[in-house]
XYZ file of C-alpha atoms in Angstrom:
681
model
C 57.527 -96.489 104.500
C 59.309 -96.653 101.141
C 56.534 -94.644 99.543
C 56.882 -91.926 102.169
C 60.640 -91.759 101.625
C 60.184 -91.537 97.843
C 57.571 -88.788 98.170
C 59.825 -86.794 100.516
C 62.773 -87.258 98.148
C 60.736 -86.047 95.199
C 59.440 -83.087 97.158
C 62.983 -82.062 98.104
C 64.099 -82.532 94.492
C 61.418 -80.291 93.057
C 61.876 -77.622 95.748
C 65.625 -77.563 95.239
C 65.069 -77.348 91.492
C 62.844 -74.286 91.726
C 64.920 -72.591 89.037
C 64.593 -75.428 86.519
C 62.397 -74.084 83.751
C 60.621 -76.403 81.350
C 58.196 -74.120 79.507
C 57.479 -76.266 76.400
C 55.355 -79.410 76.125
C 55.398 -81.458 72.932
C 52.628 -83.660 71.525
C 52.334 -85.643 68.291
C 49.533 -86.860 66.055
C 49.093 -88.241 62.545
C 46.757 -86.989 59.800
C 45.926 -89.086 56.752
C 46.198 -87.200 53.454
C 45.705 -90.022 50.936
C 46.225 -93.771 50.700
C 49.954 -93.567 51.310
C 50.540 -89.934 52.289
C 50.401 -88.829 55.933
C 51.183 -85.655 57.836
C 53.160 -86.061 61.040
C 51.822 -83.255 63.234
C 53.991 -81.891 66.047
C 52.436 -79.437 68.468
C 54.406 -77.375 70.964
C 52.482 -75.802 73.853
C 54.480 -72.889 75.246
C 53.995 -71.204 78.611
C 53.123 -67.516 78.786
C 56.053 -65.104 78.296
C 58.221 -67.783 76.623
C 58.807 -68.190 72.884
C 60.191 -70.928 70.648
C 62.384 -70.081 67.666
C 61.515 -71.051 64.093
C 63.358 -73.599 61.956
C 65.229 -70.911 60.035
C 67.102 -68.097 61.765
C 69.803 -65.820 60.318
C 73.461 -66.703 60.627
C 74.922 -66.019 64.085
C 71.413 -65.958 65.536
C 69.821 -68.160 68.235
C 69.448 -71.937 68.016
C 66.643 -72.856 65.562
C 64.065 -75.580 66.111
C 65.369 -78.644 64.278
C 63.683 -81.993 63.554
C 65.746 -85.111 62.886
C 63.762 -88.145 61.682
C 65.002 -91.681 62.148
C 66.493 -93.174 59.017
C 64.034 -95.965 58.155
C 63.901 -96.083 54.373
C 62.020 -99.379 54.346
C 59.099 -97.820 56.248
C 58.699 -94.317 54.824
C 60.297 -91.434 53.012
C 60.037 -87.737 53.728
C 58.089 -85.551 51.310
C 59.359 -81.953 51.165
C 60.576 -80.038 54.215
C 58.911 -79.667 57.597
C 56.239 -76.962 57.434
C 55.580 -74.504 60.253
C 53.024 -71.863 61.222
C 53.236 -68.126 60.598
C 54.626 -67.144 63.982
C 55.866 -63.669 64.856
C 58.911 -61.885 63.460
C 60.619 -59.124 65.423
C 63.763 -56.982 65.387
C 66.047 -58.470 68.007
C 67.954 -55.568 69.636
C 70.966 -57.681 70.624
C 71.463 -59.858 67.546
C 70.496 -56.915 65.310
C 68.516 -59.167 62.999
C 64.930 -60.119 62.343
C 64.073 -63.386 64.056
C 60.920 -65.466 63.808
C 59.501 -67.180 66.879
C 56.302 -68.761 68.246
C 54.408 -67.862 71.414
C 51.749 -69.917 73.257
C 51.729 -72.687 70.637
C 53.466 -73.825 67.487
C 52.436 -76.483 64.980
C 54.847 -78.237 62.623
C 53.924 -80.733 59.911
C 56.127 -83.211 58.108
C 54.571 -85.067 55.171
C 55.710 -88.652 54.657
C 55.006 -91.335 52.091
C 54.354 -94.662 53.799
C 56.055 -97.647 52.135
C 54.589 -100.256 54.521
C 51.037 -100.618 55.854
C 51.994 -99.531 59.368
C 54.863 -98.777 61.693
C 56.329 -96.378 64.237
C 58.304 -93.341 63.149
C 60.631 -91.739 65.666
C 62.287 -88.350 65.596
C 64.158 -85.899 67.785
C 63.392 -82.193 68.108
C 66.163 -79.863 69.247
C 65.026 -76.419 70.314
C 65.728 -73.308 72.363
C 63.222 -71.159 74.236
C 63.578 -67.616 75.568
C 61.497 -65.001 77.308
C 62.017 -61.256 77.683
C 64.886 -61.706 80.134
C 66.564 -65.069 79.577
C 67.194 -67.989 77.243
C 67.368 -71.656 78.194
C 70.065 -73.925 76.758
C 69.201 -76.123 73.750
C 67.192 -79.221 74.613
C 66.335 -82.451 72.793
C 63.007 -84.289 73.070
C 62.115 -87.675 71.557
C 59.040 -87.791 69.309
C 57.076 -90.876 68.283
C 54.340 -91.384 65.640
C 52.279 -94.560 65.315
C 51.158 -94.640 61.710
C 48.863 -97.022 59.851
C 46.005 -97.099 57.367
C 43.572 -96.883 60.321
C 45.232 -93.874 61.886
C 42.945 -92.032 64.303
C 44.808 -88.767 64.503
C 44.800 -88.722 68.307
C 47.246 -86.452 70.071
C 49.892 -88.250 72.096
C 52.201 -86.542 74.606
C 55.686 -86.633 73.132
C 57.454 -86.275 76.451
C 56.500 -89.580 77.993
C 55.485 -89.381 81.605
C 56.826 -92.751 82.626
C 59.924 -91.302 84.264
C 60.388 -93.747 87.099
C 60.836 -92.638 90.665
C 63.977 -94.739 90.786
C 65.452 -92.636 87.936
C 64.703 -89.474 89.876
C 66.391 -90.875 92.963
C 69.405 -91.890 90.888
C 69.614 -88.338 89.568
C 69.368 -87.013 93.121
C 72.257 -89.191 94.180
C 74.412 -88.477 91.109
C 73.726 -84.826 90.411
C 77.061 -83.700 91.880
C 79.115 -85.960 89.608
C 79.029 -84.242 86.212
C 82.466 -82.731 86.609
C 83.715 -85.121 89.250
C 85.066 -82.364 91.480
C 81.723 -80.748 92.225
C 80.861 -80.099 95.870
C 77.463 -80.375 97.500
C 77.290 -76.781 98.634
C 75.041 -74.775 96.318
C 72.511 -72.010 96.310
C 68.758 -71.762 95.981
C 68.950 -68.085 95.018
C 65.791 -67.168 93.130
C 66.357 -66.507 89.437
C 66.163 -62.756 89.004
C 65.981 -63.161 85.292
C 62.599 -64.848 85.402
C 60.158 -61.961 85.221
C 56.704 -63.025 84.125
C 55.990 -60.534 81.393
C 53.415 -62.145 79.177
C 53.439 -61.973 75.404
C 50.208 -60.019 75.566
C 51.808 -57.427 77.822
C 54.742 -57.103 75.419
C 52.346 -56.732 72.506
C 50.382 -54.066 74.386
C 53.586 -52.123 75.018
C 54.464 -52.352 71.332
C 51.053 -51.035 70.279
C 51.295 -48.232 72.845
C 54.656 -47.206 71.364
C 53.217 -47.239 67.833
C 50.249 -45.134 68.977
C 52.522 -42.595 70.689
C 54.852 -42.229 67.682
C 51.867 -41.951 65.331
C 50.300 -39.324 67.600
C 53.487 -37.219 67.492
C 53.668 -37.712 63.709
C 50.117 -36.393 63.449
C 51.120 -33.200 65.246
C 54.124 -32.878 62.933
C 51.794 -33.213 59.926
C 49.538 -30.580 61.469
C 52.425 -28.086 61.292
C 53.004 -28.512 57.558
C 51.983 -25.870 54.965
C 49.263 -28.148 53.538
C 47.398 -28.614 56.815
C 48.009 -25.717 59.210
C 46.458 -22.951 57.029
C 43.282 -25.036 56.695
C 42.460 -24.706 60.405
C 41.085 -21.120 60.210
C 39.336 -21.904 56.883
C 37.566 -24.886 58.462
C 36.634 -22.940 61.582
C 35.198 -20.138 59.435
C 33.031 -22.653 57.555
C 31.584 -24.127 60.759
C 31.009 -20.679 62.265
C 28.928 -19.661 59.260
C 27.022 -22.966 58.968
C 26.122 -23.392 62.641
C 22.998 -21.581 63.844
C 24.075 -21.628 67.496
C 27.015 -22.609 69.689
C 25.585 -26.042 70.573
C 25.218 -26.967 66.906
C 28.735 -25.671 66.243
C 30.178 -27.950 68.918
C 28.155 -30.898 67.590
C 29.376 -30.324 64.020
C 32.956 -29.923 65.240
C 32.809 -33.269 67.063
C 31.360 -34.966 63.983
C 34.130 -33.436 61.874
C 36.832 -34.711 64.223
C 35.270 -38.187 64.380
C 35.057 -38.247 60.574
C 38.789 -37.514 60.258
C 39.577 -40.378 62.650
C 37.235 -42.763 60.799
C 38.808 -41.965 57.407
C 42.383 -42.675 58.535
C 41.429 -45.739 60.608
C 39.600 -47.101 57.560
C 42.836 -46.613 55.617
C 44.769 -48.639 58.216
C 42.023 -51.295 58.225
C 42.117 -51.494 54.434
C 45.870 -52.043 54.421
C 45.514 -54.797 57.033
C 42.569 -56.395 55.208
C 44.227 -56.334 51.767
C 47.566 -57.755 52.846
C 46.500 -59.593 55.993
C 47.803 -58.987 59.518
C 50.430 -61.727 59.292
C 51.285 -60.954 55.675
C 52.240 -57.399 56.630
C 54.741 -58.793 59.087
C 56.127 -61.187 56.487
C 56.460 -58.380 53.942
C 58.356 -56.228 56.419
C 60.921 -58.991 56.954
C 61.505 -59.663 53.267
C 64.742 -58.389 51.704
C 63.135 -57.017 48.549
C 60.338 -55.285 50.390
C 62.904 -53.661 52.676
C 64.576 -52.316 49.530
C 61.191 -51.135 48.208
C 60.485 -49.420 51.542
C 63.897 -47.739 51.304
C 63.149 -46.391 47.813
C 59.649 -45.316 48.873
C 60.938 -43.335 51.861
C 63.621 -41.714 49.713
C 60.866 -40.541 47.325
C 58.867 -39.185 50.288
C 61.958 -37.401 51.637
C 62.825 -35.805 48.286
C 59.216 -34.633 48.011
C 59.372 -32.993 51.442
C 62.673 -31.330 50.533
C 60.884 -29.555 47.692
C 61.851 -31.421 44.508
C 58.205 -32.208 43.677
C 54.835 -32.727 45.342
C 52.948 -36.001 45.690
C 49.331 -35.151 44.947
C 46.136 -37.062 44.347
C 44.176 -36.209 41.161
C 42.368 -32.852 41.328
C 39.188 -34.533 40.072
C 39.004 -36.478 43.352
C 39.089 -33.277 45.390
C 36.462 -31.621 43.176
C 34.043 -34.556 43.471
C 34.464 -34.787 47.219
C 34.088 -31.006 47.573
C 30.757 -31.093 45.747
C 29.476 -33.698 48.216
C 30.634 -31.590 51.167
C 28.224 -28.804 50.162
C 25.202 -31.034 50.873
C 25.401 -30.330 54.594
C 24.401 -32.630 57.441
C 26.425 -35.602 58.673
C 27.276 -36.744 55.134
C 28.456 -33.270 54.173
C 30.697 -33.071 57.265
C 32.184 -36.488 56.477
C 33.018 -35.399 52.926
C 34.576 -32.208 54.292
C 36.911 -34.385 56.373
C 37.645 -36.499 53.304
C 38.388 -33.323 51.337
C 40.888 -32.331 54.038
C 42.619 -35.723 53.729
C 42.846 -35.438 49.918
C 43.904 -31.782 49.711
C 46.576 -32.198 52.401
C 47.882 -35.459 50.949
C 51.051 -33.869 49.552
C 52.131 -33.250 53.167
C 50.397 -36.031 55.066
C 50.920 -38.771 52.452
C 54.647 -39.288 53.082
C 54.080 -39.343 56.853
C 51.143 -41.752 56.568
C 53.149 -43.954 54.193
C 56.099 -44.043 56.588
C 53.833 -44.896 59.526
C 52.221 -47.756 57.603
C 55.662 -49.085 56.635
C 56.859 -48.945 60.240
C 53.614 -50.453 61.547
C 53.936 -53.291 59.033
C 57.070 -54.379 60.895
C 54.889 -55.179 63.904
C 52.044 -56.758 61.947
C 48.635 -57.491 63.464
C 46.550 -54.424 64.291
C 49.564 -52.079 64.204
C 48.486 -50.206 61.016
C 45.062 -49.535 62.544
C 46.596 -48.423 65.861
C 49.018 -46.169 63.967
C 46.292 -44.500 61.941
C 44.196 -44.024 65.094
C 47.034 -42.140 66.806
C 47.848 -40.099 63.685
C 44.255 -39.080 62.999
C 43.542 -38.171 66.626
C 46.434 -35.707 66.610
C 45.050 -34.035 63.467
C 41.376 -34.229 64.419
C 41.676 -32.778 67.944
C 42.865 -29.269 66.932
C 40.339 -29.009 64.087
C 37.492 -30.104 66.348
C 38.531 -27.896 69.277
C 39.061 -24.762 67.195
C 35.792 -25.376 65.353
C 34.004 -25.680 68.697
C 35.769 -22.684 70.249
C 36.622 -20.227 67.422
C 37.992 -17.638 69.849
C 41.060 -19.817 70.386
C 42.181 -18.987 66.831
C 43.660 -15.727 68.068
C 46.311 -17.689 69.971
C 47.552 -19.517 66.850
C 50.799 -18.329 65.231
C 50.467 -16.887 61.738
C 51.256 -19.010 58.693
C 54.621 -18.337 57.122
C 57.956 -19.736 56.115
C 58.242 -21.704 59.363
C 55.684 -24.188 58.019
C 57.977 -25.092 55.119
C 60.839 -25.454 57.610
C 58.826 -28.110 59.447
C 58.246 -29.898 56.158
C 61.971 -29.854 55.261
C 62.982 -31.136 58.705
C 60.574 -34.040 58.243
C 62.187 -34.689 54.856
C 65.647 -35.049 56.430
C 64.235 -37.388 59.089
C 62.514 -39.507 56.412
C 65.810 -39.753 54.518
C 67.679 -40.930 57.629
C 64.965 -43.489 58.422
C 65.094 -44.851 54.869
C 68.619 -46.168 55.406
C 67.412 -48.307 58.294
C 65.474 -50.436 55.794
C 68.394 -50.622 53.375
C 70.611 -51.694 56.280
C 68.202 -54.501 57.197
C 68.327 -55.850 53.647
C 72.127 -55.658 53.629
C 72.360 -57.477 56.980
C 70.127 -60.327 55.840
C 72.023 -60.762 52.571
C 75.365 -60.274 54.378
C 76.619 -58.134 51.475
C 78.662 -55.847 53.755
C 77.855 -52.875 51.520
C 76.331 -50.809 54.321
C 78.556 -51.641 57.258
C 78.401 -49.738 60.519
C 80.914 -47.048 59.551
C 79.206 -46.369 56.200
C 75.761 -46.194 57.818
C 76.986 -43.771 60.483
C 78.808 -41.649 57.878
C 75.527 -41.304 55.956
C 73.614 -40.321 59.104
C 76.309 -37.841 60.111
C 76.108 -36.251 56.648
C 72.283 -36.069 56.775
C 72.102 -34.501 60.231
C 75.034 -32.172 59.490
C 73.156 -30.948 56.397
C 70.010 -30.528 58.518
C 72.012 -28.477 61.030
C 73.364 -26.232 58.265
C 69.818 -25.797 56.924
C 68.499 -24.789 60.336
C 71.367 -22.311 60.736
C 70.437 -20.782 57.361
C 73.542 -21.970 55.483
C 71.477 -24.045 53.010
C 68.401 -22.770 51.121
C 65.864 -25.055 49.439
C 63.388 -24.227 46.607
C 60.300 -23.300 48.647
C 62.066 -21.448 51.472
C 61.240 -17.831 52.246
C 64.129 -15.363 52.543
C 65.717 -15.797 55.967
C 66.568 -12.435 57.547
C 67.180 -13.836 61.019
C 67.128 -17.158 62.915
C 64.356 -17.582 65.470
C 65.030 -18.935 68.943
C 63.122 -22.136 68.145
C 65.074 -22.720 64.940
C 68.381 -22.032 66.691
C 67.492 -24.440 69.515
C 66.582 -27.199 67.062
C 69.802 -26.539 65.125
C 71.890 -26.862 68.286
C 70.098 -30.122 69.089
C 70.819 -31.654 65.677
C 74.415 -30.360 65.805
C 74.897 -32.045 69.200
C 73.436 -35.281 67.839
C 75.782 -35.106 64.840
C 78.814 -34.701 67.102
C 77.560 -37.570 69.284
C 77.636 -39.959 66.301
C 81.173 -39.095 65.158
C 82.998 -41.335 67.704
C 80.912 -44.238 66.386
C 83.117 -44.229 63.294
C 85.924 -45.430 65.582
C 83.899 -47.997 67.475
C 81.979 -46.094 70.177
C 78.798 -48.024 71.120
C 76.288 -45.131 70.628
C 73.670 -46.575 72.989
C 71.138 -43.821 72.201
C 70.667 -45.110 68.639
C 71.669 -48.763 69.092
C 68.473 -49.968 67.375
C 69.311 -48.230 64.075
C 72.901 -48.791 62.871
C 74.330 -52.259 62.148
C 75.859 -54.072 65.156
C 79.431 -53.535 66.318
C 80.753 -56.672 64.639
C 79.239 -55.747 61.250
C 81.896 -53.167 60.432
C 85.205 -52.635 58.713
C 87.046 -52.506 62.032
C 85.078 -54.334 64.760
C 85.745 -53.014 68.250
C 87.874 -50.132 67.015
C 90.085 -47.874 69.106
C 87.221 -45.833 70.483
C 85.271 -48.866 71.686
C 88.105 -50.875 73.228
C 88.905 -47.949 75.524
C 85.340 -47.525 76.775
C 85.036 -48.562 80.411
C 88.757 -49.356 80.686
C 88.902 -49.466 84.456
C 92.409 -50.831 84.951
C 95.352 -52.217 83.086
C 95.228 -55.999 83.068
C 97.787 -57.764 85.214
C 98.033 -60.638 82.737
C 101.367 -60.390 80.973
C 100.721 -63.408 78.780
C 97.758 -65.576 77.842
C 97.884 -68.957 79.620
C 96.922 -72.218 77.932
C 93.193 -72.616 77.433
C 92.459 -68.891 77.848
C 91.673 -66.037 75.495
C 91.019 -62.308 75.686
C 87.315 -61.447 75.497
C 86.708 -58.583 73.088
C 86.135 -55.746 73.360
C 87.118 -55.464 77.042
C 90.296 -57.599 76.969
C 89.148 -59.741 79.897
C 91.160 -62.924 80.315
C 88.652 -65.785 80.142
C 88.761 -69.582 80.047
C 86.266 -71.759 78.212
C 87.575 -74.938 79.848
C 86.456 -75.565 83.427
C 89.429 -77.581 84.659
C 92.086 -75.299 83.137
C 90.392 -72.233 84.562
C 90.223 -73.726 88.065
C 93.871 -74.811 87.871
C 94.972 -71.312 86.822
C 92.970 -69.697 89.655
C 94.742 -71.927 92.171
C 98.095 -71.049 90.625
C 97.635 -67.276 90.984
C 95.529 -67.488 94.191
C 92.420 -65.711 92.956
C 88.707 -66.553 93.301
C 86.877 -68.232 90.434
C 83.931 -66.697 88.608
C 81.821 -69.085 86.526
C 79.844 -67.381 83.766
C 77.161 -69.701 82.410
C 76.380 -68.007 79.118
C 75.337 -68.745 75.533
C 76.019 -67.518 72.041
C 72.288 -66.938 71.598
C 71.767 -65.449 75.065
C 70.232 -61.974 74.754
C 70.789 -60.869 78.336
C 74.328 -62.228 78.387
C 75.176 -59.727 75.657
C 73.351 -56.964 77.556
C 75.437 -57.654 80.655
C 78.648 -57.738 78.615
C 77.777 -54.533 76.747
C 76.167 -52.442 79.484
C 77.382 -53.691 82.889
C 80.822 -55.236 82.438
C 82.394 -52.118 80.798
C 81.779 -49.990 83.913
C 85.218 -49.171 85.380
C 84.690 -50.697 88.845
C 83.150 -53.883 87.445
C 85.747 -54.209 84.708
C 88.576 -53.799 87.236
C 87.308 -56.818 89.203
C 86.734 -58.983 86.125
C 90.190 -58.240 84.736
C 92.291 -58.191 87.872
C 90.596 -59.799 90.884
C 88.918 -62.988 89.622
C 89.568 -65.751 87.113
C 86.675 -65.812 84.648
C 85.480 -69.128 83.213
C 82.816 -68.636 80.513
C 80.856 -71.820 79.796
C 78.632 -71.640 76.690
C 75.641 -73.921 77.158
C 74.755 -73.764 73.446
C 78.262 -74.569 72.179
C 77.605 -77.009 69.305
C 81.172 -78.242 68.968
C 81.364 -82.016 69.529
C 82.984 -83.292 72.695
C 86.236 -85.267 72.335
C 85.484 -88.987 72.265
C 87.091 -89.569 75.658
C 84.733 -86.999 77.227
C 81.465 -88.359 75.824
C 79.552 -89.574 78.882
C 76.014 -90.653 79.697
C 73.592 -87.905 80.599
C 72.445 -87.840 84.225
C 69.314 -85.891 83.333
C 68.249 -87.948 80.299
C 68.812 -91.645 80.992
C 69.871 -93.548 77.895
C 71.252 -90.436 76.179
C 74.843 -89.276 75.858
C 76.296 -85.790 76.041
C 77.414 -85.121 72.471
C 78.290 -81.425 72.531
C 80.400 -79.168 74.735
C 77.355 -77.020 75.476
C 75.404 -80.034 76.748
C 78.168 -80.740 79.240
C 78.058 -77.217 80.687
C 74.264 -77.095 80.615
C 74.061 -80.309 82.601
C 76.647 -79.022 85.071
C 74.579 -75.894 85.695
C 71.305 -77.788 85.991
C 72.568 -80.489 88.333
C 75.007 -78.605 90.532
C 73.306 -75.209 90.719
C 69.706 -76.234 90.016
C 69.268 -73.531 87.389
C 69.068 -73.666 83.621
C 68.760 -70.040 82.505
C 71.517 -67.722 81.370
C 73.323 -65.591 82.273
C 74.115 -67.214 85.599
C 77.129 -66.117 87.626
C 78.883 -68.100 90.371
C 81.766 -66.958 92.591
C 83.604 -69.831 94.274
C 86.817 -70.648 96.097
C 89.525 -73.164 95.155
C 87.534 -75.989 96.795
C 84.664 -75.032 94.489
C 82.442 -73.859 97.325
C 80.276 -70.824 96.671
C 81.599 -67.581 98.130
C 78.165 -65.955 97.790
C 74.784 -66.932 96.402
C 74.897 -67.041 92.570
C 72.996 -64.388 90.631
C 71.292 -64.316 87.248
C 70.632 -61.323 84.969
C 71.461 -58.218 87.050
C 71.285 -55.066 84.897
C 71.690 -52.773 87.914
C 75.412 -51.917 87.942
C 75.570 -51.096 91.662
C 73.816 -54.326 92.631
C 76.115 -56.397 90.432
C 79.196 -54.575 91.734
C 78.134 -55.200 95.356
C 77.726 -58.885 94.556
C 81.237 -59.039 93.071
C 82.820 -57.136 95.963
C 81.085 -59.304 98.570
C 82.256 -62.523 96.906
C 85.844 -61.343 96.534
C 85.875 -60.121 100.158
C 84.680 -63.527 101.370
C 87.549 -65.156 99.482
C 90.105 -62.859 101.112
C 88.906 -63.630 104.655
């Protein structure tokens, strides 16, 4: 009978904890290096769609993976720092920094020098995991290594599976006691933040984006003065060489395939020379970001007409002589001749694509070159196969140079993205948000003046009138320039949020323009009560202490909103930046509820009188403020992902089922209104 009761209790526990995510499993092993040197190997197995952060992350970034080894100087001593695998480095859109993480698995190695023949080494790993929609609070796991001269190197699960049923039952009985005032009413609302997008799916989307951008870049290159005039010349060659229409189509297809092969080989060569992972590492390095900046500036100045980047004429002559041989080899060398002759126009675009693709690493350079070459090859192949279509092509002229100059301005603007990344990593504050935006405004204003004919560059033809296309493009760039101007005073500029430095990296964070965005109502709070603060940039009164927030809500007779959040929570920032500023939502947050924001990754130590034993990890104590709030969320609300929002009354009963990440403004507003209405009944 006892067994049945225990099984039922466990079943209820796991069902009620359906939102408790535990996506990482740790295992340890030992590898012998020499007589007294050993590698302590730590392997993390990570579920699909989740990722584990590296040991080093930039300042103000997410929680890094940290290993703390037991101080046992009589047994061993550490040799160097803990090593880790290559991982993946990406641009985080919320933290505005490059962050390294691991997906699927991660391996760490710590070399030790053994001072005794054998022994047990213990350690603790603290880590944070996230997926595309949520981050879990920091967690600690005990690690153990049995080490001796006869070490076998077997893998041992680090998270020991001897959690007793009695411990689980104790947790079931005590899970409402973290705060002391917690009630038993809670929700089993499914976590809307937990969308199962796998890492592979994310990677596929990234490659698709690279292919699409490269494809558009190929069409842009096609409209430059080095490439466009070669279309009729190439078609004329195939028309003369082909004995019949079928052979003409065959030769045209071979020509197009040859162009694709040449550029894909270039992308493959770059990947092979530097390595797929090395490309990613180069793109995240400060000095290489500076080199990329200088390189793109050179490309831009070339496009603007200061000089031309050309390959040696001897290369073109040698390739041209091979093209006259005819057959498949001759067609291939014709395609190679096109690539060499047009290099002064295509080179800067190809170079920029390879630089951008390097940021993604892996097969990105190959994917980029495939998209670029397809865009160039298709028109050449189609016009060579169907020469009659040539009559529909516009005539060459000054408009081709205009395309080239426009690309030069765009290259110049893009260059400052790389300089900004270097400045952010070094925290030099030389290229803060206002300076970056001022540079972009100047570049696009100059481009607008050029399109309107107010600026002339060296290779421009005399401009007697402005075409409709040129006028339309000028109006577009003028509109974009005006759009950026409010950013100098703090406007968020969501359309280009991935390019300029973040809001806080500026001379005047949350300036006048930004603090007024989404201002739905004037706050009723005349003064800031004890334990509260105003959340920038929306001036929402918020508490970071649970008890003080509840007491204040009772005093002013308003419902309580608990915001389980985190400093390193990506979607928390998205909600605060994109949903909370909406006037109707902001009015409720400022005037109709008392907000209590509990940061589950707050690393400040708890006061000594608040240090208590953990209910979730028997034998451990809650050392940090964030651990206290994380345990409250896990035990009382059976969820451990952020953001997580709870509306409750003064008896701490839920007014409505809690919700997680809810980017839909109307859905989130309905949830707020329903909860507040239930309180007023």
